[in-house]
Coordinates of C-alpha atoms in Angstrom, one line a residue:
M1 CA 86.1 101.4 92.8
S2 CA 83.7 100.2 95.5
L3 CA 85.0 98.5 98.7
R4 CA 83.6 95.2 97.5
S5 CA 85.2 95.3 94.1
T6 CA 88.5 96.3 95.8
I7 CA 88.3 93.4 98.2
D8 CA 87.3 91.0 95.4
F9 CA 90.3 92.1 93.3
L10 CA 92.8 91.7 96.1
L11 CA 91.4 88.4 97.3
Y12 CA 90.9 86.6 94.0
Q13 CA 93.2 88.2 91.5
W14 CA 96.1 89.3 93.6
L15 CA 96.2 86.8 96.6
D16 CA 94.6 83.9 94.7
A17 CA 92.5 83.1 97.8
E18 CA 90.6 80.4 95.9
S19 CA 93.8 78.2 95.8
L20 CA 93.5 77.8 99.6
N21 CA 90.6 75.5 98.9
Q22 CA 93.1 72.9 97.7
R23 CA 94.2 72.4 101.3
A24 CA 92.5 69.8 103.4
R25 CA 91.3 72.3 106.1
F26 CA 89.5 74.4 103.5
A27 CA 88.4 71.7 101.1
D28 CA 84.7 72.2 101.7
H29 CA 85.0 75.8 100.5
S30 CA 84.8 77.4 97.1
R31 CA 84.5 80.8 95.5
D32 CA 80.7 80.5 96.1
T33 CA 81.0 80.0 99.9
F34 CA 83.6 82.8 100.1
D35 CA 81.3 85.1 98.3
A36 CA 78.3 84.1 100.5
V37 CA 80.3 85.1 103.6
L38 CA 81.3 88.4 102.1
D39 CA 77.7 89.0 101.0
T40 CA 76.3 88.3 104.5
C41 CA 78.9 90.5 106.3
E42 CA 78.4 93.3 103.8
R43 CA 74.7 93.2 104.3
I44 CA 74.8 93.1 108.1
A45 CA 77.3 95.9 108.1
R46 CA 75.1 98.0 105.8
E47 CA 71.9 97.3 107.8
K48 CA 73.0 97.0 111.5
Y49 CA 76.2 99.0 111.7
A50 CA 76.5 101.9 109.3
P51 CA 73.2 103.6 110.0
F52 CA 74.1 103.8 113.7
N53 CA 77.7 105.0 113.7
R54 CA 76.7 108.5 114.8
T55 CA 74.2 107.1 117.3
V56 CA 76.9 105.2 119.3
D57 CA 79.1 108.2 119.2
T58 CA 76.6 110.6 120.7
Q59 CA 74.9 108.1 123.1
E60 CA 78.0 107.1 125.1
P61 CA 77.9 104.2 127.5
H62 CA 76.8 105.2 131.0
F63 CA 76.5 103.6 134.4
D64 CA 73.1 103.7 136.0
G65 CA 74.3 102.6 139.4
E66 CA 73.8 98.9 138.7
K67 CA 74.8 98.2 135.1
V68 CA 76.3 99.8 132.0
I69 CA 73.8 101.1 129.5
L70 CA 74.4 100.9 125.8
P71 CA 72.1 101.9 122.9
Q72 CA 69.7 99.1 121.7
V73 CA 71.3 99.3 118.3
T74 CA 74.5 98.0 119.8
H75 CA 72.7 95.0 121.2
D76 CA 71.1 94.4 117.8
A77 CA 74.4 94.6 116.0
Q78 CA 76.1 92.3 118.5
K79 CA 73.3 89.7 118.1
A80 CA 73.5 89.9 114.3
Y81 CA 77.2 89.5 114.2
A82 CA 77.2 86.5 116.6
E83 CA 74.4 84.8 114.6
S84 CA 76.4 85.2 111.4
G85 CA 79.0 82.8 112.8
M86 CA 81.9 85.2 112.3
L87 CA 83.1 84.9 115.9
S88 CA 84.1 81.3 115.1
A89 CA 84.6 81.7 111.4
A90 CA 88.1 80.2 111.3
Q91 CA 87.5 77.6 114.0
D92 CA 87.1 73.8 113.6
Y93 CA 83.7 72.5 112.7
D94 CA 83.5 70.7 116.1
M95 CA 83.9 74.1 117.9
G96 CA 81.0 75.5 115.8
G97 CA 83.3 77.1 113.3
M98 CA 83.3 77.3 109.5
Q99 CA 87.0 76.4 109.0
L100 CA 87.2 79.6 106.9
P101 CA 90.6 80.9 105.9
Y102 CA 91.8 83.8 108.0
T103 CA 92.3 85.7 104.8
L104 CA 88.5 85.6 104.2
E105 CA 87.7 86.3 107.8
A106 CA 89.8 89.4 107.7
A107 CA 88.3 90.6 104.5
A108 CA 84.8 90.0 105.8
N109 CA 85.5 91.9 109.0
A110 CA 86.6 94.9 106.9
F111 CA 83.0 95.7 106.2
F112 CA 82.2 96.1 109.9
A113 CA 85.2 98.2 110.6
M114 CA 84.3 100.6 107.8
A115 CA 80.6 100.7 108.8
S116 CA 81.2 101.4 112.5
V117 CA 84.4 100.3 114.2
S118 CA 83.0 101.8 117.4
I119 CA 80.1 99.3 117.6
G120 CA 82.8 96.6 117.3
S121 CA 82.8 93.2 115.6
G122 CA 84.2 90.9 118.3
M123 CA 87.9 91.2 117.8
L124 CA 88.7 90.9 121.5
T125 CA 86.3 88.0 122.0
T126 CA 87.7 86.1 119.1
G127 CA 91.3 86.8 120.1
N128 CA 90.6 85.8 123.7
A129 CA 89.0 82.5 122.6
N130 CA 91.7 81.8 120.1
L131 CA 94.3 82.2 122.8
L132 CA 92.5 79.6 124.9
M133 CA 92.4 77.2 122.0
V134 CA 96.2 77.3 121.9
H135 CA 97.2 77.6 125.5
G136 CA 94.1 76.5 127.5
T137 CA 93.2 73.1 128.8
E138 CA 90.4 71.1 127.2
A139 CA 88.2 72.0 130.1
Q140 CA 89.0 75.7 129.6
K141 CA 88.2 75.5 125.9
E142 CA 84.8 73.9 126.6
A143 CA 83.8 76.1 129.5
F144 CA 85.0 79.4 128.1
A145 CA 86.2 79.5 124.5
R146 CA 83.3 77.5 123.1
H147 CA 80.8 80.0 124.5
E148 CA 82.8 83.0 123.3
F149 CA 82.7 81.6 119.8
S150 CA 78.9 81.2 120.0
G151 CA 78.4 84.7 121.3
R152 CA 77.0 83.7 124.7
F153 CA 80.1 85.1 126.4
S154 CA 82.5 88.0 125.3
G155 CA 86.1 88.4 126.1
T156 CA 88.7 91.1 127.1
M157 CA 92.4 91.4 127.6
C158 CA 93.5 93.0 130.9
L159 CA 97.1 94.1 130.8
S160 CA 97.6 97.7 131.7
E161 CA 97.2 99.2 135.2
P162 CA 96.8 102.8 136.4
Q163 CA 100.5 102.9 137.2
A164 CA 101.7 100.6 134.4
G165 CA 100.6 101.3 130.9
S166 CA 102.9 99.8 128.3
S167 CA 105.5 98.9 131.0
L168 CA 104.1 95.4 131.9
S169 CA 107.1 94.5 134.0
D170 CA 105.6 96.9 136.6
V171 CA 102.2 95.3 137.0
M172 CA 101.2 94.9 140.6
T173 CA 98.1 92.7 140.4
R174 CA 98.7 89.7 142.7
A175 CA 97.5 86.1 142.3
V176 CA 97.7 83.7 145.3
P177 CA 96.6 80.1 145.4
D178 CA 92.9 79.7 146.5
G179 CA 93.2 77.1 149.3
D180 CA 95.2 73.9 149.7
D181 CA 93.3 72.2 146.9
F182 CA 93.7 75.0 144.4
E183 CA 95.2 72.7 141.8
A184 CA 92.2 70.3 141.9
D185 CA 89.7 72.6 140.3
P186 CA 88.5 71.1 137.0
L187 CA 88.8 74.5 135.3
G188 CA 92.5 74.8 136.1
P189 CA 94.7 75.8 139.1
R190 CA 92.5 78.3 141.0
F191 CA 93.9 81.6 142.4
R192 CA 92.6 84.7 144.0
L193 CA 93.5 88.0 142.3
K194 CA 93.7 91.5 143.7
G195 CA 94.6 94.6 141.7
N196 CA 93.4 97.1 139.3
K197 CA 93.3 97.1 135.5
M198 CA 93.0 100.2 133.3
W199 CA 91.9 100.9 129.7
I200 CA 89.9 97.6 129.5
S201 CA 87.8 97.7 126.3
A202 CA 84.4 96.0 126.6
G203 CA 85.2 95.4 130.3
E204 CA 81.6 95.9 131.5
H205 CA 78.3 95.7 129.6
E206 CA 75.1 93.6 129.3
L207 CA 75.6 92.5 125.7
T208 CA 76.4 88.9 126.6
E209 CA 75.6 86.5 129.5
N210 CA 79.2 86.7 130.8
I211 CA 82.5 88.5 130.2
I212 CA 85.7 86.4 130.3
H213 CA 88.7 88.5 131.3
L214 CA 92.2 87.3 130.5
V215 CA 94.3 88.9 133.2
L216 CA 98.0 89.3 133.6
A217 CA 99.1 89.0 137.3
K218 CA 102.1 88.0 139.3
I219 CA 102.3 85.0 141.7
P220 CA 104.4 86.0 144.7
G221 CA 107.6 84.1 145.3
P222 CA 108.3 82.1 148.5
D223 CA 109.2 85.3 150.3
G224 CA 105.8 86.7 149.5
K225 CA 107.2 89.4 147.2
L226 CA 106.4 89.9 143.6
I227 CA 109.0 88.8 141.2
P228 CA 110.5 91.9 139.4
G229 CA 110.2 92.3 135.7
T230 CA 108.1 90.3 133.2
R231 CA 109.5 86.9 134.4
G232 CA 106.9 86.8 137.2
I233 CA 103.9 87.4 135.0
S234 CA 101.2 84.7 134.7
L235 CA 97.9 84.6 132.8
F236 CA 94.5 83.9 134.3
I237 CA 90.9 83.4 133.2
V238 CA 88.7 85.6 135.4
P239 CA 85.0 85.4 134.5
K240 CA 82.7 88.1 135.5
K241 CA 80.2 85.4 136.6
M242 CA 81.2 82.0 137.9
V243 CA 80.6 79.0 135.8
N244 CA 80.7 75.2 136.1
A245 CA 82.8 72.9 133.9
Q246 CA 80.1 73.1 131.2
G247 CA 80.2 76.8 131.1
E248 CA 76.8 77.1 132.8
L249 CA 76.3 80.1 135.1
T250 CA 76.2 79.1 138.7
G251 CA 74.4 82.3 139.9
V252 CA 77.5 83.6 141.8
R253 CA 79.1 86.9 140.8
N254 CA 82.9 86.9 140.8
D255 CA 84.7 89.7 142.7
V256 CA 85.3 91.9 139.6
A257 CA 83.8 95.4 140.0
L258 CA 83.5 98.4 137.7
A259 CA 85.5 101.3 139.1
G260 CA 84.7 103.7 136.3
L261 CA 84.1 104.4 132.7
N262 CA 86.7 106.3 130.6
H263 CA 85.3 109.1 128.5
K264 CA 87.1 109.0 125.2
L265 CA 87.8 111.2 122.3
G266 CA 86.4 108.6 119.9
W267 CA 85.5 105.0 119.6
R268 CA 82.8 105.8 122.0
G269 CA 80.4 102.9 121.2
T270 CA 82.7 100.4 123.1
T271 CA 83.0 100.7 126.8
N272 CA 86.4 101.4 128.2
T273 CA 86.8 100.7 131.9
L274 CA 88.8 100.7 135.0
L275 CA 88.2 97.4 136.8
N276 CA 88.9 96.4 140.4
F277 CA 89.7 92.8 141.0
G278 CA 89.3 91.4 144.4
E279 CA 88.3 94.5 146.4
G280 CA 85.6 92.5 148.2
K281 CA 82.5 94.1 146.6
Y282 CA 81.4 90.7 145.3
P283 CA 82.9 88.1 147.7
V284 CA 83.0 84.5 146.5
D285 CA 82.4 81.9 149.2
G286 CA 82.6 84.7 151.7
L287 CA 86.1 85.8 150.7
A288 CA 87.5 88.8 148.9
G289 CA 89.5 88.1 145.8
A290 CA 88.5 87.5 142.2
V291 CA 88.7 83.8 141.3
G292 CA 91.0 83.2 138.4
Y293 CA 92.1 80.0 136.6
L294 CA 95.7 79.7 135.5
V295 CA 96.3 79.5 131.7
G296 CA 99.5 77.6 130.8
K297 CA 102.4 77.5 133.2
P298 CA 103.2 79.9 136.0
H299 CA 105.3 82.8 134.9
E300 CA 104.7 82.3 131.2
G301 CA 101.7 84.6 131.0
L302 CA 103.3 87.2 128.7
R303 CA 104.3 84.5 126.2
C304 CA 100.7 83.3 126.1
M305 CA 99.2 86.8 125.9
F306 CA 101.4 87.7 123.0
H307 CA 99.4 85.2 121.0
M308 CA 96.4 87.4 121.5
M309 CA 98.4 90.7 121.2
N310 CA 99.9 89.9 117.8
E311 CA 96.4 88.9 116.5
A312 CA 95.0 92.1 117.9
R313 CA 97.7 94.2 116.3
I314 CA 96.7 93.0 112.8
G315 CA 93.1 93.7 113.8
V316 CA 94.0 97.3 114.9
G317 CA 95.8 97.8 111.6
M318 CA 92.6 96.7 109.7
A319 CA 90.5 99.0 111.9
A320 CA 92.8 102.0 111.1
T321 CA 92.7 101.1 107.4
M322 CA 88.9 100.9 107.2
L323 CA 88.4 104.2 109.2
G324 CA 90.7 105.8 106.6
M325 CA 88.8 104.2 103.8
A326 CA 85.5 105.4 105.2
G327 CA 86.8 109.0 105.2
Y328 CA 88.2 108.6 101.7
H329 CA 84.9 107.4 100.3
A330 CA 83.1 110.2 102.0
S331 CA 85.4 112.9 100.8
L332 CA 85.5 111.5 97.3
E333 CA 81.7 111.7 97.1
Y334 CA 81.8 115.2 98.5
A335 CA 84.4 116.3 96.1
R336 CA 82.4 115.0 93.1
N337 CA 79.4 117.0 94.1
R338 CA 80.6 120.2 95.7
P339 CA 80.9 123.2 93.3
Q340 CA 83.6 125.7 94.3
G341 CA 85.9 128.0 92.3
R342 CA 86.5 128.2 88.6
P343 CA 89.2 127.1 86.3
I344 CA 92.2 129.5 85.8
T345 CA 92.9 130.2 82.1
G346 CA 95.4 132.4 80.4
A347 CA 93.0 135.3 80.7
G348 CA 92.4 134.6 84.4
K349 CA 89.1 133.5 85.9
D350 CA 85.8 134.1 84.2
P351 CA 83.3 134.9 87.0
S352 CA 80.4 134.2 84.6
A353 CA 81.6 130.6 83.9
P354 CA 79.9 127.8 85.8
Q355 CA 81.7 126.8 89.1
S356 CA 84.0 123.8 89.0
R357 CA 83.4 120.8 91.2
I358 CA 86.3 120.7 93.7
I359 CA 87.5 117.3 92.4
E360 CA 88.6 119.2 89.3
H361 CA 91.2 121.1 91.3
A362 CA 94.7 119.7 91.3
D363 CA 95.2 120.1 95.1
V364 CA 92.0 118.3 95.9
K365 CA 93.0 115.5 93.5
R366 CA 96.3 115.3 95.5
M367 CA 94.5 114.9 98.7
L368 CA 92.2 112.2 97.3
L369 CA 95.1 110.4 95.7
A370 CA 97.0 110.4 99.0
Q371 CA 94.0 108.8 100.7
K372 CA 93.6 106.2 98.0
A373 CA 97.3 105.3 98.1
Y374 CA 97.3 105.1 101.9
C375 CA 94.0 103.2 102.4
E376 CA 93.9 100.8 99.5
G377 CA 97.6 100.1 100.0
A378 CA 97.0 99.4 103.7
L379 CA 94.1 97.1 102.9
A380 CA 96.3 95.1 100.6
L381 CA 99.0 94.9 103.3
E382 CA 96.5 93.7 105.9
L383 CA 95.1 91.0 103.6
Y384 CA 98.7 90.0 102.6
C385 CA 99.4 89.5 106.3
A386 CA 96.2 87.5 106.8
R387 CA 97.3 85.3 103.9
L388 CA 100.6 84.7 105.7
V389 CA 98.6 83.6 108.8
D390 CA 96.9 80.9 106.6
E391 CA 100.3 79.9 105.2
H392 CA 101.7 79.6 108.7
H393 CA 98.9 77.4 109.8
T394 CA 98.3 75.2 106.7
A395 CA 101.3 75.3 104.4
A396 CA 104.1 72.7 104.2
A397 CA 106.7 73.0 106.9
E398 CA 109.3 75.2 105.1
A399 CA 106.7 77.6 103.7
A400 CA 104.9 77.7 107.1
D401 CA 108.1 78.7 108.8
E402 CA 108.8 81.4 106.2
A403 CA 105.3 82.8 106.8
R404 CA 106.0 82.9 110.6
L405 CA 109.2 84.9 110.1
L406 CA 107.6 87.3 107.6
L407 CA 104.8 87.9 110.0
E408 CA 107.3 88.6 112.8
V409 CA 108.8 91.4 110.7
L410 CA 105.6 92.7 109.1
T411 CA 103.3 92.7 112.2
P412 CA 104.7 96.0 113.6
I413 CA 104.2 97.6 110.1
A414 CA 100.7 96.1 109.7
K415 CA 99.7 97.7 113.1
S416 CA 101.6 101.0 112.9
W417 CA 101.6 102.1 109.3
P418 CA 97.8 102.3 108.8
S419 CA 97.5 103.8 112.3
E420 CA 99.7 106.7 111.2
W421 CA 98.9 107.2 107.5
C422 CA 95.2 106.2 107.4
L423 CA 94.8 108.8 110.3
E424 CA 96.5 111.3 107.9
A425 CA 94.0 110.2 105.3
N426 CA 91.2 111.1 107.8
S427 CA 92.8 114.5 108.3
L428 CA 92.9 115.0 104.5
A429 CA 89.2 113.9 104.3
I430 CA 88.3 116.7 106.7
Q431 CA 90.4 119.1 104.6
V432 CA 88.6 118.1 101.4
H433 CA 85.3 119.0 103.1
G434 CA 86.6 122.4 104.1
G435 CA 84.7 124.0 107.0
Y436 CA 82.0 121.4 106.7
G437 CA 84.5 118.7 107.6
Y438 CA 85.1 120.4 110.9
T439 CA 81.4 120.0 111.9
R440 CA 79.4 117.1 113.2
D441 CA 77.0 117.5 110.2
F442 CA 79.5 115.3 108.2
P443 CA 81.0 112.0 109.4
V444 CA 84.7 112.7 108.6
E445 CA 85.5 114.3 112.0
Q446 CA 84.2 111.2 113.8
Y447 CA 86.4 109.0 111.6
W448 CA 89.4 111.0 112.6
R449 CA 88.5 110.9 116.3
D450 CA 87.9 107.1 116.2
N451 CA 91.2 106.5 114.4
R452 CA 93.3 108.6 116.7
L453 CA 93.3 105.7 119.2
N454 CA 95.1 103.3 116.9
M455 CA 98.5 104.8 117.3
I456 CA 98.1 104.3 121.1
H457 CA 96.5 101.0 121.9
E458 CA 97.9 97.5 121.4
G459 CA 101.4 98.8 121.6
T460 CA 102.1 102.5 121.0
H461 CA 103.8 103.8 117.9
G462 CA 107.2 104.0 119.7
I463 CA 106.9 100.5 121.1
Q464 CA 106.2 99.1 117.7
A465 CA 109.2 100.9 116.3
M466 CA 111.5 99.5 119.0
D467 CA 110.1 96.1 118.5
L468 CA 110.8 96.3 114.7
L469 CA 114.4 97.7 114.9
G470 CA 115.3 96.2 118.2
R471 CA 114.0 92.7 117.7
K472 CA 112.3 91.8 114.5
V473 CA 114.8 92.7 111.9
V474 CA 117.7 91.2 113.8
M475 CA 116.1 88.1 115.2
E476 CA 117.4 84.7 114.1
G477 CA 120.4 86.4 112.4
G478 CA 118.2 88.7 110.4
K479 CA 116.5 85.8 108.6
G480 CA 113.0 87.5 108.6
L481 CA 114.4 90.7 107.0
K482 CA 116.3 88.6 104.4
L483 CA 113.1 86.7 103.5
L484 CA 111.2 90.0 103.1
A485 CA 114.0 91.4 101.0
G486 CA 113.8 88.3 98.8
R487 CA 110.0 88.8 98.3
I488 CA 110.6 92.4 97.4
N489 CA 113.4 91.6 95.0
S490 CA 111.2 89.0 93.3
T491 CA 108.6 91.7 92.6
I492 CA 111.3 94.1 91.4
E493 CA 112.6 91.4 88.9
R494 CA 109.1 90.9 87.4
A495 CA 108.2 94.6 87.4
I496 CA 111.5 95.7 85.7
Q497 CA 110.4 93.8 82.6
V498 CA 107.3 96.0 82.3
P499 CA 108.1 99.3 80.6
E500 CA 105.6 101.4 82.6
L501 CA 106.8 99.9 85.9
A502 CA 110.5 99.7 85.3
A503 CA 111.4 103.1 86.8
H504 CA 109.3 102.3 89.9
A505 CA 111.0 98.9 90.2
N506 CA 114.4 100.6 90.2
A507 CA 113.3 103.2 92.8
L508 CA 112.1 100.4 95.1
G509 CA 115.4 98.6 94.7
K510 CA 117.2 101.7 95.8
A511 CA 114.8 102.1 98.8
L512 CA 115.4 98.5 99.8
Q513 CA 119.1 98.9 99.7
H514 CA 118.9 102.1 101.7
V515 CA 116.8 100.4 104.4
G516 CA 119.4 97.6 104.6
S517 CA 122.3 99.9 104.9
A518 CA 120.5 102.0 107.5
T519 CA 119.7 98.9 109.5
K520 CA 123.4 98.0 109.6
A521 CA 124.4 101.6 110.4
A522 CA 121.9 101.8 113.3
W523 CA 123.5 98.8 115.0
A524 CA 127.1 99.6 114.0
T525 CA 128.1 100.4 117.6
G526 CA 126.1 97.5 119.1
V527 CA 124.6 99.9 121.6
P528 CA 120.8 99.7 121.8
G529 CA 120.5 103.3 122.9
D530 CA 122.3 104.4 119.7
A531 CA 120.3 102.2 117.4
L532 CA 116.8 102.8 118.9
A533 CA 117.1 106.6 119.4
N534 CA 115.5 107.0 116.0
A535 CA 113.4 103.8 115.9
V536 CA 110.2 105.7 114.7
P537 CA 111.8 107.3 111.7
Y538 CA 113.3 103.9 110.8
M539 CA 109.8 102.3 111.1
Q540 CA 108.3 105.1 108.9
A541 CA 110.9 104.5 106.2
F542 CA 110.6 100.7 106.5
G543 CA 106.8 101.0 106.3
H544 CA 106.9 103.2 103.3
T545 CA 109.2 100.8 101.6
V546 CA 106.9 97.9 102.3
L547 CA 103.9 99.8 101.0
A548 CA 105.8 100.7 97.9
W549 CA 106.5 97.0 97.3
I550 CA 102.8 96.2 98.0
W551 CA 101.7 98.7 95.4
L552 CA 104.1 97.5 92.8
D553 CA 103.1 93.9 93.4
V554 CA 99.4 94.8 93.1
A555 CA 100.1 96.8 90.0
L556 CA 101.7 93.8 88.3
V557 CA 98.3 92.1 88.5
A558 CA 96.2 95.2 88.0
G559 CA 98.1 96.0 84.8
T560 CA 96.7 92.9 83.1
S561 CA 93.2 94.4 83.7
V562 CA 93.9 97.3 81.4
A563 CA 93.0 95.1 78.4
G564 CA 89.8 93.7 80.0
T565 CA 86.3 95.2 80.5
S566 CA 85.7 98.9 80.8
A567 CA 85.4 98.5 84.6
A568 CA 88.6 96.5 84.8
R569 CA 90.4 99.0 82.6
S570 CA 89.2 101.8 85.0
S571 CA 90.3 99.9 88.0
G572 CA 93.7 99.0 86.6
A573 CA 94.3 102.6 85.5
G574 CA 93.3 103.8 89.0
T575 CA 95.8 101.3 90.6
L576 CA 98.6 102.5 88.3
G577 CA 97.7 106.1 89.1
A578 CA 97.9 105.5 92.9
L579 CA 101.2 103.6 92.4
R580 CA 102.6 106.6 90.5
Y581 CA 101.5 109.0 93.3
F582 CA 103.1 106.8 96.0
Y583 CA 106.4 106.6 94.2
H584 CA 106.5 110.3 93.3
Y585 CA 105.2 111.8 96.5
E586 CA 105.7 109.3 99.3
L587 CA 108.7 107.0 98.7
P588 CA 111.2 109.9 98.4
K589 CA 110.4 110.8 102.1
I590 CA 112.4 107.8 103.3
G591 CA 115.7 109.6 102.7
A592 CA 115.2 112.1 105.5
W593 CA 113.9 109.5 107.9
L594 CA 116.9 107.1 107.3
Q595 CA 119.5 109.9 107.4
V596 CA 119.0 110.3 111.2
V597 CA 119.0 106.5 111.6
E598 CA 122.3 106.1 109.7
D599 CA 123.9 109.0 111.6
R600 CA 122.6 107.5 114.9
D601 CA 121.6 111.1 115.5
R602 CA 121.1 111.8 119.2
T603 CA 119.5 115.3 118.9
C604 CA 116.3 114.0 120.6
A605 CA 117.9 111.5 123.0
D606 CA 120.4 113.9 124.4
F607 CA 118.2 117.0 124.6
P608 CA 118.3 118.2 128.3
E609 CA 115.0 118.0 130.1
E610 CA 115.4 121.5 131.6
L611 CA 115.6 123.1 128.1
F612 CA 112.1 122.1 127.1

């Protein structure tokens, strides 16, 4: 099944995206407008992104002494994406948006992620502007967010520092009031920032007129010292170039300087930078210090930034999913056309017989089925989470709050599960290609390199696991976990009535019970160190259980297609085959993962450093 037909099925038959048009915010839309958006994005991705995925991998960004140079194809793709309106797709009409459901925005962006995730499709810019729409002042929305949505400006998120990667409590960037009248600036309380930020994607380029950095920094206390921990962190808008209240460039460069470009394993089409803030290279009004405008209240920067981080985590999950999908489609095509080996019969191999295509071999089918199960299942998960975002924003109060809680629990899975298992799909795609897969003559090695980033950025795998087990499943008395269990049990109750799904429904019920008992066992002592020592195996088991549920829920709808057209019957049968694979080969893995969780096994936690 093609990507478009997969997306259409998930959107319209499984998630019933058309029903969103009954809500006031989306009343102007229809299946026709949704399809027009998908058609446009599919075309741009096919024409402006996919042909140049290898180009941006081999022609890495470089600094010529004055500016960062990117291939012209990147400029062309950025322009086409901005002109499509996708940067502001979900925004209000008066902000230049389409008031498109996030479900459709996520689905449309999948085409770009599969075509060339490295060129990028504005995830950071949209997330940056969306944060300002929630936490910024009206002046900040007009001067910065509006121009990000139009594509004039682009955005970043600046959290990590050379000495503080994931440990944000240790950031050292300082922000001090800029003069006695610092609170009178129309763009917000004005500060001067000094510090260094590391791993900043899209931190320097010439793709847009301006770059709007959202920077975490600490305001010193009365004693001049930085407040320890995350309590002291505030959030600031730091533009590369100074603007007036209308967002017009003033001609003054802010004191933000490129210190270096990071040379990456993959995802090379996007610059990744070390930035120096306030070193004095570009003094403003004769003074060193990057000018920044406070967002929200002092010391609440991390709360504001999490709005962008959670959005980015779903985006990372979609990127990982579509990189896996790209490898799956490439290896499927290769397997269908590559002759190698002959069938084994009772009399052995007949060397005079024609060669078999490798897709006829059982082990190659296993690798292709694994990729299909991982990637199509992950795509369904990401779109389900996107649908929850729409529920959270536009449903009635009770349903909206349920969506919020479900997103709290599912976001770590939406980010981490595709990052691990769609990366495994990329590895299998290389294996299907054999030796050719290990060369640059075929695209699958690049997909693996590009995807390896996703277990690292926007919260590493281990951090997502600790967030899930340490916070999300126990927050508000475990209400989110109970809600998710209720959704899963509803699917089980429906599936158990279908003869060909009943065994899978029972297996899912047992898996859900096992996750529940393991969660209680992990926290039995009430000691975080005991519970979290095996947070990653817990997350792996939790994620596999969630994906087993997603597949079963999708199969309930796909099963009705078996009696339809020839294409629908093929699609439905393919879905049921992938479901069967996942339940036979993947779901049984959770037993080993949960065993160490239930035992609160400290083999790893207590292993002496000197014995490594």
